[in-house]
Coordinates of C-alpha atoms in Angstrom, one line a residue:
Chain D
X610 CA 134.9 15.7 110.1
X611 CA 138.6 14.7 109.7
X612 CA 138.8 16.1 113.5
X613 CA 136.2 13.9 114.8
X614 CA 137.7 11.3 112.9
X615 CA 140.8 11.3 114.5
X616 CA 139.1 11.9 118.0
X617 CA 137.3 8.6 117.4
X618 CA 140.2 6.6 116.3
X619 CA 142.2 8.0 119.6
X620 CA 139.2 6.9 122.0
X621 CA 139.0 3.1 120.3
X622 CA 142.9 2.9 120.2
X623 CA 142.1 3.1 123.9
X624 CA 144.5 6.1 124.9
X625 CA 143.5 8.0 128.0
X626 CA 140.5 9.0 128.4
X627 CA 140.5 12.9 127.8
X628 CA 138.3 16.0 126.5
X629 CA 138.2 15.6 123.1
X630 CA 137.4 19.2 121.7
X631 CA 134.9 18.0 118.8
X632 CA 135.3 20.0 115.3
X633 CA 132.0 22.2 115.6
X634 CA 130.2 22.3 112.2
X635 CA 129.2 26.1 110.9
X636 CA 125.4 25.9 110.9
X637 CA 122.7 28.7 109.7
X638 CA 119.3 28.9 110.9
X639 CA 117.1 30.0 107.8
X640 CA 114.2 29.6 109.8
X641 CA 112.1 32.4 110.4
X642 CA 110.8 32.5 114.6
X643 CA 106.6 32.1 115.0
X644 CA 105.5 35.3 116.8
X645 CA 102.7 37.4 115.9
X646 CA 104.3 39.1 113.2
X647 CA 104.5 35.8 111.9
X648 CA 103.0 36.1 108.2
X649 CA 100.2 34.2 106.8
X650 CA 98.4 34.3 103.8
X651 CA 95.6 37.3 104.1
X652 CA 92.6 34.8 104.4
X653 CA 94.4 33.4 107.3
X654 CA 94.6 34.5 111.4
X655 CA 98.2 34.1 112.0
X656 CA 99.8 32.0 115.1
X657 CA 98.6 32.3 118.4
X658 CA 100.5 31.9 121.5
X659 CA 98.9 31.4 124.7
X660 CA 99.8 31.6 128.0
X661 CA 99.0 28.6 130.4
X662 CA 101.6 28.9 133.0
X663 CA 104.3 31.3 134.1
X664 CA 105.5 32.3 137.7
X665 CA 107.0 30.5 140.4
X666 CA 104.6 27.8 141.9
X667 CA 103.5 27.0 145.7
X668 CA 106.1 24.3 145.7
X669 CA 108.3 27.0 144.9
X670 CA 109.6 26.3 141.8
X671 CA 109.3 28.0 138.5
X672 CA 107.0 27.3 135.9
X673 CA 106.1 28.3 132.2
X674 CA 104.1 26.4 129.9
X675 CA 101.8 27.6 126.9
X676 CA 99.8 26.3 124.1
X677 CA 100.1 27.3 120.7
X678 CA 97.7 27.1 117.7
X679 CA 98.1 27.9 113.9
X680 CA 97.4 27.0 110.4
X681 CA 100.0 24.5 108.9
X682 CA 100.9 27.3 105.6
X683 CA 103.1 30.2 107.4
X684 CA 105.7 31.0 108.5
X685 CA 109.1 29.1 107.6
X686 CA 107.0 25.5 106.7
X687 CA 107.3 22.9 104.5
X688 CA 104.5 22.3 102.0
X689 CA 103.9 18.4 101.9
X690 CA 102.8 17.1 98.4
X691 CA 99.3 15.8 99.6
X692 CA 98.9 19.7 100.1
X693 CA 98.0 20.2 96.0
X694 CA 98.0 16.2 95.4
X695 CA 95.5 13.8 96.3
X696 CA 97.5 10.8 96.2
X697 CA 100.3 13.1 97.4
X698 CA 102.3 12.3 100.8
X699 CA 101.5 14.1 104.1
X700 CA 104.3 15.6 106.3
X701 CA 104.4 11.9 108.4
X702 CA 105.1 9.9 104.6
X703 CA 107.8 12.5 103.7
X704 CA 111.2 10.1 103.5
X705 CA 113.8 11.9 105.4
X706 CA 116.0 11.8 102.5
X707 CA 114.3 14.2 100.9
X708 CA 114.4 16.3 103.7
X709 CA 118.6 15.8 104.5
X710 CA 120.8 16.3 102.1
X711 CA 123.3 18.0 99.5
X712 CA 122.0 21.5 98.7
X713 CA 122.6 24.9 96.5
X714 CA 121.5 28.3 96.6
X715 CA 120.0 29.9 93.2
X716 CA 120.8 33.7 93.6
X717 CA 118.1 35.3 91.7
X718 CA 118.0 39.0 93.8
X719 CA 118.6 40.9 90.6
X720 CA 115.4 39.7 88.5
X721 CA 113.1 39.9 91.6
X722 CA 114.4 43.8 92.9
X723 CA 112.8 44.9 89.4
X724 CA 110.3 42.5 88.8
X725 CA 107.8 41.6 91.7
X726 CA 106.4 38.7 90.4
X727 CA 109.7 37.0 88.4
X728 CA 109.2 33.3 87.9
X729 CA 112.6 31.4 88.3
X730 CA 113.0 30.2 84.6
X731 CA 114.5 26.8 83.5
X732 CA 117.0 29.2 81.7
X733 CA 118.3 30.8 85.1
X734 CA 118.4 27.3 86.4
X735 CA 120.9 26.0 83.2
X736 CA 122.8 29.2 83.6
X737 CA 123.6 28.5 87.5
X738 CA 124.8 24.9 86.7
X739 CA 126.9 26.4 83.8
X740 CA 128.2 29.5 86.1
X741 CA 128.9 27.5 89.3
X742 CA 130.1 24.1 87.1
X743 CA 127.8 22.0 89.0
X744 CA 124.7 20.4 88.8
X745 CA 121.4 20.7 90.2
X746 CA 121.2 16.9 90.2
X747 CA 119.4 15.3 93.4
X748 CA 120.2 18.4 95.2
X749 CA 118.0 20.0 97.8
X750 CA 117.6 23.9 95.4
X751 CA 117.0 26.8 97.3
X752 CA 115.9 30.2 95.4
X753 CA 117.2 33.2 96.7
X754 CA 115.0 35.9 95.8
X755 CA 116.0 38.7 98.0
X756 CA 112.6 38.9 100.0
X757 CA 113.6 37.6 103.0
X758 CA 115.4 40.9 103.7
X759 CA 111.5 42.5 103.4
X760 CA 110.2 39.8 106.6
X761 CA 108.0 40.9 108.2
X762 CA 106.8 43.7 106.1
X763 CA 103.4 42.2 104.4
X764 CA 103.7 45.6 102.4
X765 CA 106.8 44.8 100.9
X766 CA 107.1 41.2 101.3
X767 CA 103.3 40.1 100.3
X768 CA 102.8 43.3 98.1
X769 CA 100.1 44.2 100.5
X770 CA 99.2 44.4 103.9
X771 CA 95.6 43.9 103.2
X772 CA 94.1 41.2 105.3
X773 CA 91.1 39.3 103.8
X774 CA 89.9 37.3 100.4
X775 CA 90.0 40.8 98.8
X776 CA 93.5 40.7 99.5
X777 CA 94.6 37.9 97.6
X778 CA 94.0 39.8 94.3
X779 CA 97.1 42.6 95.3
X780 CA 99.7 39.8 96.0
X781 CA 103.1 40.2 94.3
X782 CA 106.4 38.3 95.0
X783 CA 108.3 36.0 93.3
X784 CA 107.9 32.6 92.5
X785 CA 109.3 29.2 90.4
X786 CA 107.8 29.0 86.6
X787 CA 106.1 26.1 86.2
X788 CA 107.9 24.9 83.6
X789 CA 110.9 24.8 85.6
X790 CA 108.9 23.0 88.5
X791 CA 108.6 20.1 86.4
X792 CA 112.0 20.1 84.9
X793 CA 113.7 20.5 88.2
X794 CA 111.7 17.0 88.7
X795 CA 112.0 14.9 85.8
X796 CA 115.4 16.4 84.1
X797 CA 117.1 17.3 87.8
X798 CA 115.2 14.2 90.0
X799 CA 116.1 17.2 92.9
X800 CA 115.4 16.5 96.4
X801 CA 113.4 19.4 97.3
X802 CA 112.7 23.1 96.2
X803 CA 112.7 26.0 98.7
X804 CA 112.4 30.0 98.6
X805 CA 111.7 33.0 100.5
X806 CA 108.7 34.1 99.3
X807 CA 105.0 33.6 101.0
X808 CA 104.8 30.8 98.0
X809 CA 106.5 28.6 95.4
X810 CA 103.8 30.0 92.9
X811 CA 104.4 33.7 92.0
X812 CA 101.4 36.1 93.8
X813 CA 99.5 36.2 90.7
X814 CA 99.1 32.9 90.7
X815 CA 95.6 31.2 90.6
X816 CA 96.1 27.7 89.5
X817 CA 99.1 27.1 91.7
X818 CA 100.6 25.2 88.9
X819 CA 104.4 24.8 90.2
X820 CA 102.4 23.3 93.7
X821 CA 100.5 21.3 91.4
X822 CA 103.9 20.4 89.0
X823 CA 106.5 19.4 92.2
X824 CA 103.8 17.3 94.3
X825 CA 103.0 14.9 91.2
X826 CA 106.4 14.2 91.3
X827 CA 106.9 13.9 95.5
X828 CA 108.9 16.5 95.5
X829 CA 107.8 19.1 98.7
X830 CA 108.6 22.5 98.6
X831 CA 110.0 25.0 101.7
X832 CA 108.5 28.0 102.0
X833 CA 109.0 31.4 103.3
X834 CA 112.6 30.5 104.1
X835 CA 114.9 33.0 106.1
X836 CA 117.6 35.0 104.7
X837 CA 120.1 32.7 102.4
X838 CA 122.8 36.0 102.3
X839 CA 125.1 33.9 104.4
X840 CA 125.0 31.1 102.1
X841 CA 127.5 30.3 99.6
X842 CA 126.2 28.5 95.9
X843 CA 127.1 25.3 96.7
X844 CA 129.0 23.1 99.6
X845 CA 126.6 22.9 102.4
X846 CA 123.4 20.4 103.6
X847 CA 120.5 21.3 104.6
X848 CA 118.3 19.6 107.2
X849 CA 114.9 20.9 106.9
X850 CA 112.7 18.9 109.7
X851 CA 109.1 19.4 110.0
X852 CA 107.0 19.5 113.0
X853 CA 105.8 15.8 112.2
X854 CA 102.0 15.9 111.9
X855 CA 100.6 13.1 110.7
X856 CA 98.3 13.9 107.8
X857 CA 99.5 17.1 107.8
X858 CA 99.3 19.2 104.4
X859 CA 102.1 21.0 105.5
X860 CA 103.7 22.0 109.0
X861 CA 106.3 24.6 110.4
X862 CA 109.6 23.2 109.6
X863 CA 113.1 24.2 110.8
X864 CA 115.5 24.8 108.1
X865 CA 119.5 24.3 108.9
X866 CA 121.9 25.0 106.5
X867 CA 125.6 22.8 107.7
X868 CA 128.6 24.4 105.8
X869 CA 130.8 21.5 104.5
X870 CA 134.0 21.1 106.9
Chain N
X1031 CA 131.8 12.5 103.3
X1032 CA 134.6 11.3 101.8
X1033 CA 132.3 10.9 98.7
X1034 CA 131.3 14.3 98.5
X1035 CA 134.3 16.0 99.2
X1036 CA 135.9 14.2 96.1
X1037 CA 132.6 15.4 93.8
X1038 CA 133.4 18.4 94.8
X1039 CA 137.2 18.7 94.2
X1040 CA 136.6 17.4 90.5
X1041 CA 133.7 19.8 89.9
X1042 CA 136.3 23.0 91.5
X1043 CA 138.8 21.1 89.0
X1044 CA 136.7 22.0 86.3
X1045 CA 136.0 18.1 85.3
X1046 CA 133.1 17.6 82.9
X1047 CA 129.9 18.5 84.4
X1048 CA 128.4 15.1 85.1
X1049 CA 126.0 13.9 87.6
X1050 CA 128.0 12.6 90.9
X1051 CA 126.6 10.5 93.2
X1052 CA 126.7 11.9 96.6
X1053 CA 127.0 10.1 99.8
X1054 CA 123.6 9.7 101.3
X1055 CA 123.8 9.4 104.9
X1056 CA 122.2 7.1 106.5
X1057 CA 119.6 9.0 109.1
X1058 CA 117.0 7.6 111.9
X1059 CA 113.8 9.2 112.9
X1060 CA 113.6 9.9 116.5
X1061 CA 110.8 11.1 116.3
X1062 CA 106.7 9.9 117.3
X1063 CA 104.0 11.1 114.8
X1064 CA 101.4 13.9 116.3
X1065 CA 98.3 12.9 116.2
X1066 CA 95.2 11.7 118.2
X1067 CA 97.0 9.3 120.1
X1068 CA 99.9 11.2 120.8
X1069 CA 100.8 11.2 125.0
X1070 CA 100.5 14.7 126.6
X1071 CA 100.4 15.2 130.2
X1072 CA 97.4 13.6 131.7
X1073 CA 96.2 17.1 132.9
X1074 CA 96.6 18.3 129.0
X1075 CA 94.0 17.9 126.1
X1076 CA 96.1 16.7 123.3
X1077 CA 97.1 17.7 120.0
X1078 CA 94.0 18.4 117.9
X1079 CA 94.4 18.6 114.0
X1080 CA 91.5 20.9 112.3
X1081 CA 90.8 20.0 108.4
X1082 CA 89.8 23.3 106.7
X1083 CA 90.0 22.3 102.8
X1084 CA 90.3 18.6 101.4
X1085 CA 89.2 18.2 97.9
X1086 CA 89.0 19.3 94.6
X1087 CA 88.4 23.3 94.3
X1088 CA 86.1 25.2 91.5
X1089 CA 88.5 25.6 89.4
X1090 CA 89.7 22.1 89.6
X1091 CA 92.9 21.4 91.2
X1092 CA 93.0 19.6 94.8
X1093 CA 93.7 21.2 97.4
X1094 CA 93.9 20.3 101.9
X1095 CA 95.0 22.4 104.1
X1096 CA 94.7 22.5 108.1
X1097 CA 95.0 24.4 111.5
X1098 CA 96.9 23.0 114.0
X1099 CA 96.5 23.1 118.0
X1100 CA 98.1 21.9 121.2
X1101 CA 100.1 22.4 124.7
X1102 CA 103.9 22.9 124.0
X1103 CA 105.1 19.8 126.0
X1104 CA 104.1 16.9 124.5
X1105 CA 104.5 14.1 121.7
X1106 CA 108.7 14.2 120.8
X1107 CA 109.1 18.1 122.1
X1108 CA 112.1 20.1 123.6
X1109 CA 112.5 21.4 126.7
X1110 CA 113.7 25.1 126.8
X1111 CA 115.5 25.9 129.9
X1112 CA 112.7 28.9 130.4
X1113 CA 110.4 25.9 131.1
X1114 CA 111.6 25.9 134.5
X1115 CA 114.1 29.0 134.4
X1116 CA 112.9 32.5 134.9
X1117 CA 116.1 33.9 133.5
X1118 CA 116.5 30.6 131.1
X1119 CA 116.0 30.5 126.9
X1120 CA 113.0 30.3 125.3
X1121 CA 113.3 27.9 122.4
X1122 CA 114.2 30.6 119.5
X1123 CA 116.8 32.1 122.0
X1124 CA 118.2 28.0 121.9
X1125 CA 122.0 28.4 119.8
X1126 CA 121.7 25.7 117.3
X1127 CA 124.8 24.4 118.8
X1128 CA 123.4 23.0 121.8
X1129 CA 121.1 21.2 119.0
X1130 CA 122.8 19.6 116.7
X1131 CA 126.3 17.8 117.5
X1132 CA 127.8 14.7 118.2
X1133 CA 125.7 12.5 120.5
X1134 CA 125.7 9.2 122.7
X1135 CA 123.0 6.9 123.6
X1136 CA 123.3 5.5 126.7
X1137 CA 121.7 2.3 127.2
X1138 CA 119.7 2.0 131.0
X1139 CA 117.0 -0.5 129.4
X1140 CA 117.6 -3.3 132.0
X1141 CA 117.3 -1.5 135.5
X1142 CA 114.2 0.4 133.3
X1143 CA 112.4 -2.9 133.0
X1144 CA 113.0 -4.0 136.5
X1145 CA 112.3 -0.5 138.4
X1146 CA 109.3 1.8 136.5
X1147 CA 110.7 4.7 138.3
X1148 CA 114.2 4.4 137.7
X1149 CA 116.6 7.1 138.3
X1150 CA 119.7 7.1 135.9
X1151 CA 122.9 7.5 138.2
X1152 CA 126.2 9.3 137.9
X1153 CA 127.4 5.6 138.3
X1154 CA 125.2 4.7 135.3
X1155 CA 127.2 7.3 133.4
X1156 CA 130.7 6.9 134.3
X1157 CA 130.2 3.1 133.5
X1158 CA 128.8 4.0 130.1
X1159 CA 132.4 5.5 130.0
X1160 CA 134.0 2.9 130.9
X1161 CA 132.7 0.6 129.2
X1162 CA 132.8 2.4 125.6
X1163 CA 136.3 3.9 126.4
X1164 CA 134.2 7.6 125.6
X1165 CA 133.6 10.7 126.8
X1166 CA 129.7 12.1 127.5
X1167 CA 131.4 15.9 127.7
X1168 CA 130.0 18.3 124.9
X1169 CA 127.9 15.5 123.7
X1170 CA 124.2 15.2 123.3
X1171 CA 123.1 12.2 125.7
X1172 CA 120.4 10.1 124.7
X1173 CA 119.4 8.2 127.6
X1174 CA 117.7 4.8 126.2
X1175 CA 114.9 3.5 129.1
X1176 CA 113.3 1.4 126.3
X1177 CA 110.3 3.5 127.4
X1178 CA 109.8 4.2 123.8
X1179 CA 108.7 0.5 122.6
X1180 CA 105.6 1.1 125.2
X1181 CA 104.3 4.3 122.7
X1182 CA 101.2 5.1 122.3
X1183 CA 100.0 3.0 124.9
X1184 CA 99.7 5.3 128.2
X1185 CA 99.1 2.5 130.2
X1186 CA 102.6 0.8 129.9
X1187 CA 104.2 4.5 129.1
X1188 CA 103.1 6.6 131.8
X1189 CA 102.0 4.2 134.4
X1190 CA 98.3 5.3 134.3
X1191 CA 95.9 5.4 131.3
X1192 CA 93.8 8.1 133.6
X1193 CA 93.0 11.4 132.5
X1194 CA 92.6 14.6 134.9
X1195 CA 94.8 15.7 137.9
X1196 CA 94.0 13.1 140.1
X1197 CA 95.8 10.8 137.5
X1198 CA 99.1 12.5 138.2
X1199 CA 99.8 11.2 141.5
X1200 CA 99.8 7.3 139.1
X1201 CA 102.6 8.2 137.2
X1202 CA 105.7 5.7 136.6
X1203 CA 107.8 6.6 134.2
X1204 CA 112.1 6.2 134.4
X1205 CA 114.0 9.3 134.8
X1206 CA 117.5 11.1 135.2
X1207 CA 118.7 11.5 139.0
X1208 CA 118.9 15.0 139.5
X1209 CA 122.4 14.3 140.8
X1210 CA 123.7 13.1 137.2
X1211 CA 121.8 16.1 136.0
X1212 CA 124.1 18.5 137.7
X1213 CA 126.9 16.2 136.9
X1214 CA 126.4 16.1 133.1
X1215 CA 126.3 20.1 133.5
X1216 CA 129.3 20.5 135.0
X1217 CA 131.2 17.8 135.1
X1218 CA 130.8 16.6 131.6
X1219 CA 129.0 20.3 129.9
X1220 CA 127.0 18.3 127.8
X1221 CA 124.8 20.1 125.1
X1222 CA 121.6 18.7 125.6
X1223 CA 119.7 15.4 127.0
X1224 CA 117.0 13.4 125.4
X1225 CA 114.9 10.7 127.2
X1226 CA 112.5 8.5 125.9
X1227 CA 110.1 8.8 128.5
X1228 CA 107.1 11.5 129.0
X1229 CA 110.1 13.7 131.2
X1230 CA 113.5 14.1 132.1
X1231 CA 112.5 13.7 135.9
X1232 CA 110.5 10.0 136.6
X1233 CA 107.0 9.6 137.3
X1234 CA 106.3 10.1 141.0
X1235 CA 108.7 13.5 141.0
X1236 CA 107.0 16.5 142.1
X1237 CA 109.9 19.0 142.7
X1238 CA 111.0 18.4 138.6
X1239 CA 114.5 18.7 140.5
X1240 CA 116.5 17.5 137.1
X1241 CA 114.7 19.9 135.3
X1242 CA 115.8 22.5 137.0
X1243 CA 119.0 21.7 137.4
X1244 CA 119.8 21.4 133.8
X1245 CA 118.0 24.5 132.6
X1246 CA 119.8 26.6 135.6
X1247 CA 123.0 25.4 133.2
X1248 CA 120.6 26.3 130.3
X1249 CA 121.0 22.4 129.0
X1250 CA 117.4 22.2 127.2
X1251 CA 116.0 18.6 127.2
X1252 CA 114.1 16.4 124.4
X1253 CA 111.3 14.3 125.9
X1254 CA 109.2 11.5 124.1
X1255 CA 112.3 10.3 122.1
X1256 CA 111.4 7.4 119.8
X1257 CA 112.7 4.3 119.9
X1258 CA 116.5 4.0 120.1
X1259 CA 116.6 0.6 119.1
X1260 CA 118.5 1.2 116.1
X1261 CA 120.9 3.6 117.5
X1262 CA 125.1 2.9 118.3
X1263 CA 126.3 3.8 121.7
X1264 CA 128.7 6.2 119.7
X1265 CA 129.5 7.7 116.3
X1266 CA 126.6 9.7 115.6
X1267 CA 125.3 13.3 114.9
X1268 CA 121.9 14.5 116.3
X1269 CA 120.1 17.3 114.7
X1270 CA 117.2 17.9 117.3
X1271 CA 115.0 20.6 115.4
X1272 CA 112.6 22.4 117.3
X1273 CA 109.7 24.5 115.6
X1274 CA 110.9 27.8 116.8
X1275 CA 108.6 29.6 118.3
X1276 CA 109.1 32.5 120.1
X1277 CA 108.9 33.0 123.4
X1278 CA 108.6 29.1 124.1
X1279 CA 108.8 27.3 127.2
X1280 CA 109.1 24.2 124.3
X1281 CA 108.1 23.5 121.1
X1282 CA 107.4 19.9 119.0
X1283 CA 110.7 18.8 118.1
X1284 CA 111.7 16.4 115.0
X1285 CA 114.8 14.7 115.8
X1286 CA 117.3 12.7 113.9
X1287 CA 120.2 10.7 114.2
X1288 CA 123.1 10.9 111.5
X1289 CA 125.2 7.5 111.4
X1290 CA 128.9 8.4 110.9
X1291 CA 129.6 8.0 107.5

């Protein structure tokens, strides 16, 4: 920033115009692409890519143009509170502020290697603050469980590859306790919650309480974000900006982590 | 940013754990909703939201839920160079460099409401230089036709409310000259350029000659920006987001503006 800074202050001082080399902020994609190995929960069919247009044209130019088609929960997507809330907000209503802002990243990859359905306690969430002498306050909190590493492998990632309703029954990955949903709300007021799991709920889940504890309280949730290794505990924003669908439960969302200059 | 980086120096200090107020900065929506009305070619059906759950479930929580389906280029999207580059990125293959970074907004509303098909000139540009004592090189350049103020009404936006092929040959819409294209490229390497008009060549082009000569520098370009209105000729950040999906000739796009802080 200070670079930029002094760039700007040189251009309205009105020296010579010259090539200003701007300071380049470090910025991580923890977005997962959308291909067919895209994962979606086993009841779902997964995105679809077609093909309208690709080859060079009678005018001679080149041309390539598709059309795509999913369902708003997969892949790297935000979870809109109207999604488990009826009075909830839809993607559209989401303020950006909730969506841009100061963030940290919860490392919880020991729990979750032995357990495969660990819910994120408010305990671990005390002991971060306490370890990293910082507070969760306001904060956009990511929970890094370790199971991005396991994308795309619905065997390891899901706990099964099974496709179907049947399915749903064999899921296991980690997930936020709901108890520490709705402290993260009322005792943190945080921004956001994201992790890299299929789901903010745990795979045994069946009342989707934590969904049900963050959207009475506004707060959306990111899921099946990418791979936080790259990402320190604190010191960075995130800019996590959905595709934005009006009335949408959810949509895909691109997820930037910006390292503090 | 000042703000924060003092939070965090007394938190690294070991200060009492308290909660600090970080800077929120202030960021602008340059985005347009999708939805039923948003503007896709007039050749394209549009973007077509399918509910598939909306109410309360058996064992009584709420719960909505959708599919999602339309053409790549439409409603606030990017541009991958691919799009009219054989050897050009798809959209996951875009560095997030090229996507988020300081950015101008260059200000062309008055020929735009004289001349429907106005071309933005290398003149244009260099006077934009001029006249805010800035450089457009490594910047993202927001070109401002006031196009923007017409959404969703096709009529005023595109030149034609028609539907079909025969309704393309209607089109009147501002552009960039393909000159400044290649000029922006080369002489300036600018990141990326946004217009808020249906495309980055006007209406009544049929050759798409700016479009190819920015993605032949692999410049990608964001079409159906919203309203710049609110936007400073300088000091700002863009984050333009793209749902990344792979393979993409271009992809919905949400894209901000971050006011200097």
């Amino acid at each position: 920033m200070r670079a930029i800074t002094i760039a700007f202050a040189l251009l309205c001082c009105g020296a010579p115009l010259a090539v200003v080399e701007a300071a380049s902020p470090t910025v991580i994609d923890l977005t997962h692409t959308f291909d067919t190995n895209t994962i979606y929960w086993p009841t779902e069919p997964g995105f679809d890519l077609k093909k309208l247009d690709d080859g060079y044209t009678e005018r001679g130019y080149y041309y390539a143009a598709n059309r795509y088609d999913a369902p708003e929960h997969g892949g790297t997507h935000i979870d809109a509170p109207h999604h488990f809330s009826k009075p909830g907000q839809t993607v559209e209503q989401i303020p950006l502020d909730r969506l841009v802002g100061e963030a940290v990243c919860v490392d919880v990859t020991t729990p979750c290697s032995v357990d495969p359905d660990y819910l994120v306690t408010i305990d671990d969430l005390k002991q971060w603050e306490k370890t990293n002498n910082a507070s969760l306050a306001e904060k956009i909190v990511l929970l890094n469980t370790g199971y991005a590493e396991h994308w795309p492998d619905r065997q390891k990632y899901l706990g099964t590859a099974e496709m179907g309703p049947a399915a749903v029954a064999k899921l296991h990955f980690p997930g936020l306790d709901p108890a520490a949903a709705s402290w993260l709300c009322s005792a943190r007021r945080i921004k956001a919650v994201g992790i890299d799991t299929a789901s903010i709920d745990n795979g045994p889940s069946r009342m989707f309480q934590s969904h049900v504890n963050l959207f009475e309280h506004q707060v959306p949730a990111l899921e099946n974000v990418a791979s936080m290794k790259d990402l320190p505990a604190t010191g960075f924003r995130v800019f996590a900006l959905p595709m934005k669908i009006a009335g949408g439960s959810g949509a895909p969302c691109r997820v930037v982590a910006v390292l503090e200059e």
